[in-house]
Every structure is written in structure tokens, then in C-alpha cells.
Amino acid sequence: MNLNEAVEGPGYKAIPDSTDKIGNLWLYAQGNSYIEGRISKDENESIIECRAEETTSQNLNNEVQLMNQFLESRPKKVKAFPVDNPETQKYLAETIVKDLEIFLNQPFANRQDVFEKVLTIVEKPESDFFTKDAEAADNVAHGASLEIEDLGLTVDDVAQSLSKVVCYKTDTTTLDAVLMQDL
């Protein structure tokens, strides 16, 4: 989701790791009938969409079965943990390896090697993955241009606000607060 990238950075496609960051995503969802139509009234459930390469009944049934297996493997409750904690990093690496096996529909022959490689990536500091400057903010905003324009905002305004958040962020700076102030 491009809006997720606007909150977390280019290439980021996961649930944000803090309540504030999730709040930033909700800012975009509010008033967006497309998104609101996919979330239950109590905000505890959502519709999940997927795309299939082929549309034969057998293939679609297989895709649904794989999706159900994946969803059943996911935790039923979510709790945020600091990513710099070694135990959390091991859990995250193991989860990534399991998800890859589900996605590929086969186990890794060299599973321990794959786990160790994923763990070395997970152990890297966030700064190794994200460039937090005005150019990156501009790229993210332009990448989410359709969603931004659907909200009645301009890409340049969001890029400017996003730049303030990523370049001059304090512990209390959130994208929704900056957008409210700027717009």
C-alpha cells in the first residue's frame, strides 16, 4: 500500500510498529469510502483482497486454500515489540522464513541458512534501510499520488509535510499532526 510507504518509507509494506504510525494510516482512511468499506464498523475486521494469475476454478480454489493457510498461521492477537530486542529479531526472522515458505508453497532445503541470512538483515539498524531526506519524502509522496489526490490533497503539500516529519522528527511529531498544521 503506497500510503504505508508514506508513513514508513519507500518499499515498506507491513503493519507499522507503533500506535502513532497506525494512527497516521487511519488519517488517510477516514472519509475514504473505498477503505472504510473494507473495514468493519468496530474496526476489528477487514476484507482482504488478492489477485490470482489464472482464473480457473481449480486455481482459484488452490489460491484460497493457500491464503487460508497463511491467515491461520498468523497470530490472533498483536502486540508491539521493539525491533532492536534480540528475541524479537529471532521471532521476526522465523516469521519471515515461515511466510516465505507459505508463499513459495514449499519448505527451504537449507532452512537454517535462510533463517540466519534473514536474521542478519533483521538485526541491521533502521538507518540501513531508509533514507530520510526531502528527496525520499518527495519520492514517497509521488508514489502515493493517486491515493493522495483521492483525498483531495496535493502531492506537493504531502511531500512537504512528510519531509518535515522524516527530516525534523521529534518523539511527538506525527504525519497527521503536521498535515493538520500545514493544511
PDB file of C-alpha atoms in Angstrom:
ATOM      1  CA  MET A   1       0.000   0.000   0.000  1.00  0.00           C
ATOM      2  CA  ASN A   2       1.543   3.293  -1.049  1.00  0.00           C
ATOM      3  CA  LEU A   3       0.106   5.101   1.984  1.00  0.00           C
ATOM      4  CA  ASN A   4       2.028   2.736   4.225  1.00  0.00           C
ATOM      5  CA  GLU A   5       5.180   3.771   2.383  1.00  0.00           C
ATOM      6  CA  ALA A   6       4.275   7.396   3.066  1.00  0.00           C
ATOM      7  CA  VAL A   7       4.354   6.656   6.792  1.00  0.00           C
ATOM      8  CA  GLU A   8       7.296   4.222   6.929  1.00  0.00           C
ATOM      9  CA  GLY A   9       9.398   4.895   3.834  1.00  0.00           C
ATOM     10  CA  PRO A  10       9.936   3.562   0.329  1.00  0.00           C
ATOM     11  CA  GLY A  11       9.389  -0.147  -0.109  1.00  0.00           C
ATOM     12  CA  TYR A  12       7.774  -0.599   3.319  1.00  0.00           C
ATOM     13  CA  LYS A  13       4.788  -2.937   3.091  1.00  0.00           C
ATOM     14  CA  ALA A  14       3.898  -4.097   6.584  1.00  0.00           C
ATOM     15  CA  ILE A  15       1.848  -3.085   9.579  1.00  0.00           C
ATOM     16  CA  PRO A  16       3.500  -0.081  11.269  1.00  0.00           C
ATOM     17  CA  ASP A  17       5.205  -0.831  14.570  1.00  0.00           C
ATOM     18  CA  SER A  18       3.626   1.879  16.712  1.00  0.00           C
ATOM     19  CA  THR A  19       0.179   3.189  17.555  1.00  0.00           C
ATOM     20  CA  ASP A  20       1.135   6.660  16.293  1.00  0.00           C
ATOM     21  CA  LYS A  21       2.161   5.306  12.909  1.00  0.00           C
ATOM     22  CA  ILE A  22      -1.040   3.272  12.619  1.00  0.00           C
ATOM     23  CA  GLY A  23      -2.903   6.469  13.506  1.00  0.00           C
ATOM     24  CA  ASN A  24      -1.203   8.162  10.570  1.00  0.00           C
ATOM     25  CA  LEU A  25      -2.593   5.499   8.237  1.00  0.00           C
ATOM     26  CA  TRP A  26      -6.053   5.899   9.767  1.00  0.00           C
ATOM     27  CA  LEU A  27      -5.877   9.603   8.961  1.00  0.00           C
ATOM     28  CA  TYR A  28      -5.856   8.670   5.282  1.00  0.00           C
ATOM     29  CA  ALA A  29      -8.576   6.041   5.698  1.00  0.00           C
ATOM     30  CA  GLN A  30     -11.080   8.402   7.309  1.00  0.00           C
ATOM     31  CA  GLY A  31     -13.568   9.619   4.763  1.00  0.00           C
ATOM     32  CA  ASN A  32     -12.201   7.293   2.073  1.00  0.00           C
ATOM     33  CA  SER A  33     -15.217   5.176   1.146  1.00  0.00           C
ATOM     34  CA  TYR A  34     -13.059   2.586  -0.615  1.00  0.00           C
ATOM     35  CA  ILE A  35     -11.049   1.872   2.536  1.00  0.00           C
ATOM     36  CA  GLU A  36     -13.903   2.365   5.005  1.00  0.00           C
ATOM     37  CA  GLY A  37     -15.993  -0.123   3.025  1.00  0.00           C
ATOM     38  CA  ARG A  38     -13.402  -2.804   3.714  1.00  0.00           C
ATOM     39  CA  ILE A  39     -13.222  -2.306   7.488  1.00  0.00           C
ATOM     40  CA  SER A  40     -15.891  -3.414   9.981  1.00  0.00           C
ATOM     41  CA  LYS A  41     -17.762  -0.746  11.956  1.00  0.00           C
ATOM     42  CA  ASP A  42     -15.907  -1.700  15.160  1.00  0.00           C
ATOM     43  CA  GLU A  43     -12.588  -1.647  13.220  1.00  0.00           C
ATOM     44  CA  ASN A  44     -11.732  -5.200  14.331  1.00  0.00           C
ATOM     45  CA  GLU A  45     -12.040  -6.894  10.936  1.00  0.00           C
ATOM     46  CA  SER A  46     -11.114  -6.139   7.365  1.00  0.00           C
ATOM     47  CA  ILE A  47     -11.668  -7.602   3.933  1.00  0.00           C
ATOM     48  CA  ILE A  48      -8.516  -8.997   2.401  1.00  0.00           C
ATOM     49  CA  GLU A  49      -8.163  -8.843  -1.354  1.00  0.00           C
ATOM     50  CA  CYS A  50      -5.779 -10.813  -3.501  1.00  0.00           C
ATOM     51  CA  ARG A  51      -5.037 -11.238  -7.185  1.00  0.00           C
ATOM     52  CA  ALA A  52      -4.650 -14.537  -8.990  1.00  0.00           C
ATOM     53  CA  GLU A  53      -2.711 -15.011 -12.214  1.00  0.00           C
ATOM     54  CA  GLU A  54      -5.232 -17.520 -13.562  1.00  0.00           C
ATOM     55  CA  THR A  55      -8.978 -17.669 -13.065  1.00  0.00           C
ATOM     56  CA  THR A  56      -9.765 -21.362 -13.442  1.00  0.00           C
ATOM     57  CA  SER A  57     -11.891 -22.766 -10.627  1.00  0.00           C
ATOM     58  CA  GLN A  58      -9.159 -25.188  -9.595  1.00  0.00           C
ATOM     59  CA  ASN A  59      -6.510 -22.459  -9.489  1.00  0.00           C
ATOM     60  CA  LEU A  60      -8.747 -20.082  -7.526  1.00  0.00           C
ATOM     61  CA  ASN A  61      -9.589 -22.845  -5.041  1.00  0.00           C
ATOM     62  CA  ASN A  62      -5.872 -23.525  -4.591  1.00  0.00           C
ATOM     63  CA  GLU A  63      -5.181 -19.802  -4.077  1.00  0.00           C
ATOM     64  CA  VAL A  64      -7.962 -19.536  -1.484  1.00  0.00           C
ATOM     65  CA  GLN A  65      -6.615 -22.608   0.306  1.00  0.00           C
ATOM     66  CA  LEU A  66      -3.107 -21.103   0.420  1.00  0.00           C
ATOM     67  CA  MET A  67      -4.497 -17.790   1.651  1.00  0.00           C
ATOM     68  CA  ASN A  68      -6.462 -19.560   4.390  1.00  0.00           C
ATOM     69  CA  GLN A  69      -3.341 -21.481   5.448  1.00  0.00           C
ATOM     70  CA  PHE A  70      -1.436 -18.212   5.643  1.00  0.00           C
ATOM     71  CA  LEU A  71      -4.175 -16.486   7.668  1.00  0.00           C
ATOM     72  CA  GLU A  72      -4.439 -19.442  10.052  1.00  0.00           C
ATOM     73  CA  SER A  73      -0.689 -19.245  10.673  1.00  0.00           C
ATOM     74  CA  ARG A  74      -0.912 -15.591  11.754  1.00  0.00           C
ATOM     75  CA  PRO A  75      -1.216 -14.615  15.416  1.00  0.00           C
ATOM     76  CA  LYS A  76      -4.758 -13.852  16.550  1.00  0.00           C
ATOM     77  CA  LYS A  77      -3.609 -11.011  18.779  1.00  0.00           C
ATOM     78  CA  VAL A  78      -0.946  -8.450  18.016  1.00  0.00           C
ATOM     79  CA  LYS A  79       1.446  -6.827  20.463  1.00  0.00           C
ATOM     80  CA  ALA A  80       4.155  -4.339  19.535  1.00  0.00           C
ATOM     81  CA  PHE A  81       7.738  -5.246  20.456  1.00  0.00           C
ATOM     82  CA  PRO A  82      10.887  -3.169  19.954  1.00  0.00           C
ATOM     83  CA  VAL A  83      12.665  -4.421  16.845  1.00  0.00           C
ATOM     84  CA  ASP A  84      16.099  -3.981  18.448  1.00  0.00           C
ATOM     85  CA  ASN A  85      15.373  -6.755  21.005  1.00  0.00           C
ATOM     86  CA  PRO A  86      17.330  -9.964  20.095  1.00  0.00           C
ATOM     87  CA  GLU A  87      14.417 -12.283  20.930  1.00  0.00           C
ATOM     88  CA  THR A  88      12.063 -10.156  18.828  1.00  0.00           C
ATOM     89  CA  GLN A  89      14.549 -10.235  15.964  1.00  0.00           C
ATOM     90  CA  LYS A  90      14.706 -14.048  16.090  1.00  0.00           C
ATOM     91  CA  TYR A  91      10.913 -14.267  16.174  1.00  0.00           C
ATOM     92  CA  LEU A  92      10.630 -11.843  13.266  1.00  0.00           C
ATOM     93  CA  ALA A  93      13.227 -13.731  11.213  1.00  0.00           C
ATOM     94  CA  GLU A  94      11.440 -17.031  11.879  1.00  0.00           C
ATOM     95  CA  THR A  95       8.106 -15.485  10.892  1.00  0.00           C
ATOM     96  CA  ILE A  96       9.586 -14.150   7.646  1.00  0.00           C
ATOM     97  CA  VAL A  97      11.027 -17.568   6.779  1.00  0.00           C
ATOM     98  CA  LYS A  98       7.680 -19.271   7.519  1.00  0.00           C
ATOM     99  CA  ASP A  99       5.837 -16.680   5.413  1.00  0.00           C
ATOM    100  CA  LEU A 100       8.255 -17.220   2.523  1.00  0.00           C
ATOM    101  CA  GLU A 101       7.714 -20.978   2.727  1.00  0.00           C
ATOM    102  CA  ILE A 102       3.951 -20.450   2.652  1.00  0.00           C
ATOM    103  CA  PHE A 103       4.242 -18.002  -0.237  1.00  0.00           C
ATOM    104  CA  LEU A 104       6.511 -20.352  -2.208  1.00  0.00           C
ATOM    105  CA  ASN A 105       4.377 -23.333  -1.160  1.00  0.00           C
ATOM    106  CA  GLN A 106       7.432 -25.382  -0.214  1.00  0.00           C
ATOM    107  CA  PRO A 107       9.941 -25.618   2.632  1.00  0.00           C
ATOM    108  CA  PHE A 108      13.519 -24.447   2.218  1.00  0.00           C
ATOM    109  CA  ALA A 109      16.039 -27.270   1.855  1.00  0.00           C
ATOM    110  CA  ASN A 110      18.618 -25.024   3.572  1.00  0.00           C
ATOM    111  CA  ARG A 111      16.174 -23.544   6.095  1.00  0.00           C
ATOM    112  CA  GLN A 112      18.775 -22.741   8.765  1.00  0.00           C
ATOM    113  CA  ASP A 113      20.925 -20.862   6.234  1.00  0.00           C
ATOM    114  CA  VAL A 114      17.896 -18.886   5.072  1.00  0.00           C
ATOM    115  CA  PHE A 115      16.947 -18.127   8.699  1.00  0.00           C
ATOM    116  CA  GLU A 116      20.469 -16.906   9.515  1.00  0.00           C
ATOM    117  CA  LYS A 117      20.556 -14.684   6.416  1.00  0.00           C
ATOM    118  CA  VAL A 118      17.155 -13.191   7.255  1.00  0.00           C
ATOM    119  CA  LEU A 119      18.281 -12.689  10.861  1.00  0.00           C
ATOM    120  CA  THR A 120      21.351 -10.702   9.722  1.00  0.00           C
ATOM    121  CA  ILE A 121      19.005  -8.428   7.747  1.00  0.00           C
ATOM    122  CA  VAL A 122      16.544  -8.056  10.643  1.00  0.00           C
ATOM    123  CA  GLU A 123      19.408  -7.185  13.021  1.00  0.00           C
ATOM    124  CA  LYS A 124      20.502  -4.218  10.906  1.00  0.00           C
ATOM    125  CA  PRO A 125      19.534  -0.776  12.194  1.00  0.00           C
ATOM    126  CA  GLU A 126      16.629   1.027  10.535  1.00  0.00           C
ATOM    127  CA  SER A 127      19.012   3.642   9.172  1.00  0.00           C
ATOM    128  CA  ASP A 128      20.496   0.988   6.851  1.00  0.00           C
ATOM    129  CA  PHE A 129      17.156   0.662   5.070  1.00  0.00           C
ATOM    130  CA  PHE A 130      15.645   4.116   4.850  1.00  0.00           C
ATOM    131  CA  THR A 131      16.879   7.389   3.505  1.00  0.00           C
ATOM    132  CA  LYS A 132      15.092  10.084   5.451  1.00  0.00           C
ATOM    133  CA  ASP A 133      15.509  13.270   3.494  1.00  0.00           C
ATOM    134  CA  ALA A 134      13.439  15.646   1.386  1.00  0.00           C
ATOM    135  CA  GLU A 135      14.120  13.669  -1.796  1.00  0.00           C
ATOM    136  CA  ALA A 136      12.884  10.427  -0.220  1.00  0.00           C
ATOM    137  CA  ALA A 137       9.768  12.207   1.090  1.00  0.00           C
ATOM    138  CA  ASP A 138       9.100  13.571  -2.381  1.00  0.00           C
ATOM    139  CA  ASN A 139       9.535  10.113  -3.949  1.00  0.00           C
ATOM    140  CA  VAL A 140       7.146   8.535  -1.447  1.00  0.00           C
ATOM    141  CA  ALA A 141       4.527  11.233  -1.974  1.00  0.00           C
ATOM    142  CA  HIS A 142       4.727  10.894  -5.747  1.00  0.00           C
ATOM    143  CA  GLY A 143       4.478   7.109  -5.413  1.00  0.00           C
ATOM    144  CA  ALA A 144       1.232   7.550  -3.490  1.00  0.00           C
ATOM    145  CA  SER A 145      -0.102  10.274  -5.783  1.00  0.00           C
ATOM    146  CA  LEU A 146      -3.350   8.502  -6.685  1.00  0.00           C
ATOM    147  CA  GLU A 147      -4.300   7.938  -3.057  1.00  0.00           C
ATOM    148  CA  ILE A 148      -3.245  11.447  -2.074  1.00  0.00           C
ATOM    149  CA  GLU A 149      -5.277  13.048  -4.868  1.00  0.00           C
ATOM    150  CA  ASP A 150      -8.289  10.854  -3.964  1.00  0.00           C
ATOM    151  CA  LEU A 151      -8.176  12.513  -0.558  1.00  0.00           C
ATOM    152  CA  GLY A 152      -8.299  15.956  -2.116  1.00  0.00           C
ATOM    153  CA  LEU A 153      -4.705  16.756  -1.158  1.00  0.00           C
ATOM    154  CA  THR A 154      -1.848  17.761  -3.404  1.00  0.00           C
ATOM    155  CA  VAL A 155       1.245  15.632  -3.787  1.00  0.00           C
ATOM    156  CA  ASP A 156       3.498  18.635  -3.198  1.00  0.00           C
ATOM    157  CA  ASP A 157       1.748  19.545   0.078  1.00  0.00           C
ATOM    158  CA  VAL A 158       2.010  15.980   1.379  1.00  0.00           C
ATOM    159  CA  ALA A 159       5.648  15.740   0.245  1.00  0.00           C
ATOM    160  CA  GLN A 160       6.461  18.944   2.116  1.00  0.00           C
ATOM    161  CA  SER A 161       4.693  17.743   5.282  1.00  0.00           C
ATOM    162  CA  LEU A 162       6.255  14.297   5.029  1.00  0.00           C
ATOM    163  CA  SER A 163       9.656  15.894   4.631  1.00  0.00           C
ATOM    164  CA  LYS A 164       9.119  17.793   7.891  1.00  0.00           C
ATOM    165  CA  VAL A 165       8.268  14.553   9.676  1.00  0.00           C
ATOM    166  CA  VAL A 166      11.186  12.478   8.369  1.00  0.00           C
ATOM    167  CA  CYS A 167      13.830  15.214   8.408  1.00  0.00           C
ATOM    168  CA  TYR A 168      12.971  17.064  11.611  1.00  0.00           C
ATOM    169  CA  LYS A 169      11.046  14.459  13.597  1.00  0.00           C
ATOM    170  CA  THR A 170      10.807  14.668  17.350  1.00  0.00           C
ATOM    171  CA  ASP A 171       9.235  11.965  19.508  1.00  0.00           C
ATOM    172  CA  THR A 172       5.876  13.730  19.296  1.00  0.00           C
ATOM    173  CA  THR A 173       5.871  14.570  15.586  1.00  0.00           C
ATOM    174  CA  THR A 174       3.383  12.530  13.579  1.00  0.00           C
ATOM    175  CA  LEU A 175       2.413  12.918   9.950  1.00  0.00           C
ATOM    176  CA  ASP A 176      -1.236  13.553  10.748  1.00  0.00           C
ATOM    177  CA  ALA A 177      -0.329  16.359  13.165  1.00  0.00           C
ATOM    178  CA  VAL A 178       1.974  18.007  10.613  1.00  0.00           C
ATOM    179  CA  LEU A 179      -0.613  17.665   7.842  1.00  0.00           C
ATOM    180  CA  MET A 180      -3.299  19.225  10.047  1.00  0.00           C
ATOM    181  CA  GLN A 181      -0.990  22.119  10.842  1.00  0.00           C
ATOM    182  CA  ASP A 182       0.187  22.595   7.234  1.00  0.00           C
ATOM    183  CA  LEU A 183      -3.134  22.143   5.521  1.00  0.00           C
TER     184      LEU A 183
END
